[in-house]
């Protein structure tokens, strides 16, 4: 069974760093793209970027380029989304999802709250 | 990169058919066969309903169908049921090798 399991909810202060994770199982992790999607409170889905764990080739949405870093550790079938300095506006639900041109499996979501 | 344009809301009575549009440009929707649709119930993970414009994943009801004409893609739900009430998003591959979602449509079953 294909599964994407994300790390738990986080509460952080502005300026802090954060790395959330997404562990894939039940399929070839290195042969499938993993994407990250943001949903701010009361808003729609936003595509952030995508990584191919096989060679770590990464592509970012222009809106998120330079704001976050997407990475993967294929030895443990885990993808990451990280921030070096969080802002209150980063408060959102973040989903990881498998796929290239469409996204067939999704993680349960990680709620990130940034508040002073 | 702008989000694809969807109507904010669409409603219908049980048993009726509704259609949700998704308008982009020749650099995304119009340029590729890679349009997909997602159903999102609040508090749950999004679910793939249609991929590659018209294909339906295994397990998705055949009441859901997709199409495309020019820069506009559409999702049709026939025989509307109460369980179809949710938010729906389209998505497309883009000429920048990125992806973009639509603005989202809230479907209400009257």
XYZ file of C-alpha atoms in Angstrom:
226
model
C 0.000 0.000 0.000
C 1.384 3.379 -0.996
C 1.650 5.729 1.965
C 3.059 9.183 2.574
C 3.371 9.907 6.286
C 4.185 13.436 7.358
C 5.694 14.713 10.579
C 3.495 16.228 13.254
C 2.161 19.706 13.810
C 4.643 22.452 14.697
C 4.331 25.706 16.623
C 7.196 28.098 16.053
C 8.146 31.721 16.610
C 8.989 34.171 13.799
C 12.623 33.913 12.807
C 12.995 30.275 13.855
C 13.997 27.526 11.466
C 11.968 24.426 10.688
C 12.221 21.208 8.694
C 9.165 19.013 8.157
C 9.255 15.554 6.662
C 7.336 13.175 4.439
C 8.183 9.462 4.489
C 7.118 7.338 1.536
C 6.479 3.610 1.631
C 4.896 0.916 -0.497
C 6.462 2.078 -3.769
C 9.810 2.990 -5.353
C 10.652 6.259 -3.575
C 13.599 7.049 -5.832
C 11.590 6.693 -9.046
C 8.693 8.987 -8.210
C 8.548 12.757 -7.816
C 7.428 14.265 -4.510
C 5.750 17.665 -4.468
C 4.841 20.067 -1.676
C 1.577 21.988 -1.513
C 0.581 24.816 0.817
C -2.889 25.704 2.048
C -3.086 28.872 4.084
C -6.054 29.249 6.459
C -9.262 29.672 4.467
C -7.393 29.708 1.160
C -6.780 27.392 -1.782
C -4.033 24.958 -2.683
C -0.695 26.363 -3.861
C 1.984 24.331 -5.574
C 5.369 25.006 -3.948
C 7.841 22.752 -5.694
C 8.856 19.243 -6.601
C 11.830 16.933 -6.161
C 12.959 13.739 -7.842
C 14.543 11.739 -5.015
C 16.574 9.631 -7.437
C 18.908 12.516 -8.248
C 17.511 15.339 -6.051
C 16.584 17.402 -9.112
C 14.328 20.129 -7.710
C 11.985 22.675 -9.242
C 10.311 25.537 -7.347
C 7.297 27.679 -8.030
C 8.491 31.273 -8.584
C 6.416 32.271 -5.542
C 8.426 29.975 -3.277
C 11.883 30.112 -4.864
C 14.324 31.314 -2.217
C 11.695 31.100 0.528
C 11.912 27.356 1.228
C 14.226 24.444 0.501
C 13.037 21.059 -0.699
C 15.327 18.080 -0.222
C 15.219 14.300 0.034
C 17.153 11.480 1.663
C 16.600 8.439 -0.505
C 18.327 6.159 2.001
C 15.345 6.609 4.333
C 12.678 7.360 1.676
C 11.983 10.774 3.142
C 11.442 14.171 1.581
C 11.775 17.459 3.451
C 10.520 21.007 3.344
C 12.502 23.533 5.322
C 12.569 27.178 6.269
C 15.586 29.089 7.595
C 13.592 31.963 9.072
C 9.856 31.544 9.517
C 7.344 34.360 9.165
C 3.816 34.596 10.522
C 2.634 34.314 6.911
C 4.082 30.787 6.733
C 1.244 29.630 8.977
C -0.504 26.990 6.901
C -1.181 23.328 6.290
C 1.516 21.715 4.179
C 0.925 18.557 2.164
C 3.403 16.306 0.414
C 2.178 14.416 -2.615
C 3.517 11.900 -5.103
C 3.577 12.591 -8.788
C 4.902 14.515 -11.762
C 2.050 15.688 -13.970
C -0.633 14.674 -11.491
C -0.642 13.787 -7.792
C -2.090 10.412 -6.906
C -1.148 9.966 -3.245
C -1.073 12.588 -0.543
C 0.274 12.832 2.982
C -2.061 13.660 5.852
C -0.712 17.210 6.088
C 1.482 19.042 8.595
C 0.048 22.112 10.281
C 2.670 24.800 10.836
C 1.746 27.684 13.130
C 4.089 30.652 13.394
C 3.231 33.054 16.173
C 5.071 35.241 18.636
C 2.720 32.594 -12.210
C -1.005 33.110 -11.745
C -3.417 30.536 -10.427
C -5.820 29.028 -12.917
C -9.274 30.635 -12.775
C -12.207 28.667 -11.386
C -15.665 29.828 -10.299
C -15.788 30.380 -6.556
C -18.887 28.263 -6.126
C -21.203 25.929 -8.012
C -24.338 24.335 -6.651
C -26.856 21.765 -7.754
C -29.616 19.528 -6.482
C -29.151 15.797 -5.927
C -29.229 13.952 -9.223
C -28.366 16.987 -11.321
C -25.179 17.548 -13.278
C -22.779 20.405 -12.682
C -19.679 21.583 -14.512
C -16.676 23.390 -13.071
C -14.457 25.348 -15.430
C -10.718 25.937 -15.137
C -9.253 28.640 -17.334
C -5.561 29.117 -17.947
C -3.353 30.067 -20.859
C -1.535 28.442 -23.733
C 1.449 28.097 -21.374
C -0.402 25.746 -19.087
C -3.890 24.320 -19.646
C -3.938 24.978 -23.381
C -0.445 23.717 -24.033
C -0.457 20.309 -22.361
C -2.643 17.280 -21.757
C -1.556 17.351 -18.098
C -4.675 18.750 -16.421
C -5.850 17.056 -13.245
C -8.681 17.585 -10.773
C -8.772 17.126 -6.992
C -11.586 16.819 -4.458
C -10.803 18.283 -1.055
C -12.940 17.792 2.011
C -11.913 20.120 4.863
C -9.506 18.452 7.249
C -8.654 15.627 4.861
C -6.001 15.159 2.200
C -6.959 16.100 -1.369
C -8.053 13.225 -3.614
C -7.193 12.808 -7.288
C -10.384 12.605 -9.363
C -9.218 13.126 -12.971
C -5.758 13.110 -14.559
C -4.414 13.783 -18.044
C -7.576 15.810 -18.822
C -9.974 12.868 -19.143
C -8.609 9.820 -17.288
C -10.170 8.551 -14.094
C -8.128 6.741 -11.420
C -9.254 3.341 -10.289
C -11.930 3.640 -7.637
C -13.227 7.054 -8.687
C -16.894 7.061 -9.663
C -17.687 7.320 -13.373
C -19.981 10.193 -12.433
C -16.857 12.329 -12.651
C -15.562 13.252 -16.092
C -13.086 15.725 -17.535
C -12.639 17.572 -20.800
C -10.687 20.432 -22.316
C -11.188 22.976 -25.063
C -8.447 25.456 -25.807
C -7.249 27.074 -22.596
C -10.225 25.901 -20.525
C -10.619 22.548 -18.846
C -13.823 21.324 -17.247
C -14.898 18.829 -14.607
C -18.437 17.493 -14.819
C -20.150 15.729 -11.954
C -23.272 13.911 -13.025
C -25.910 12.460 -10.713
C -24.838 14.841 -7.959
C -24.767 13.270 -4.484
C -24.483 14.730 -1.004
C -21.009 13.222 -0.621
C -19.802 15.279 -3.592
C -20.032 18.450 -1.520
C -16.424 19.594 -1.230
C -13.848 21.967 -2.680
C -12.506 21.107 -6.123
C -9.202 22.215 -7.623
C -7.778 21.862 -11.093
C -4.053 21.682 -11.732
C -1.871 21.927 -14.814
C 1.701 21.403 -15.881
C 3.278 24.617 -17.142
C 5.816 25.686 -19.736
C 8.225 26.518 -16.889
C 8.179 22.867 -15.838
C 6.295 23.871 -12.716
C 2.694 23.130 -11.817
C -0.138 25.443 -10.923
C -3.429 24.935 -9.117
C -6.742 26.590 -9.793
C -8.363 29.054 -7.407
C -10.749 26.375 -6.178
C -14.503 25.845 -6.425
C -16.843 25.093 -3.550
C -19.513 22.630 -4.638
C -22.745 22.754 -2.667
C -25.433 20.100 -2.925
C -28.750 21.814 -2.304
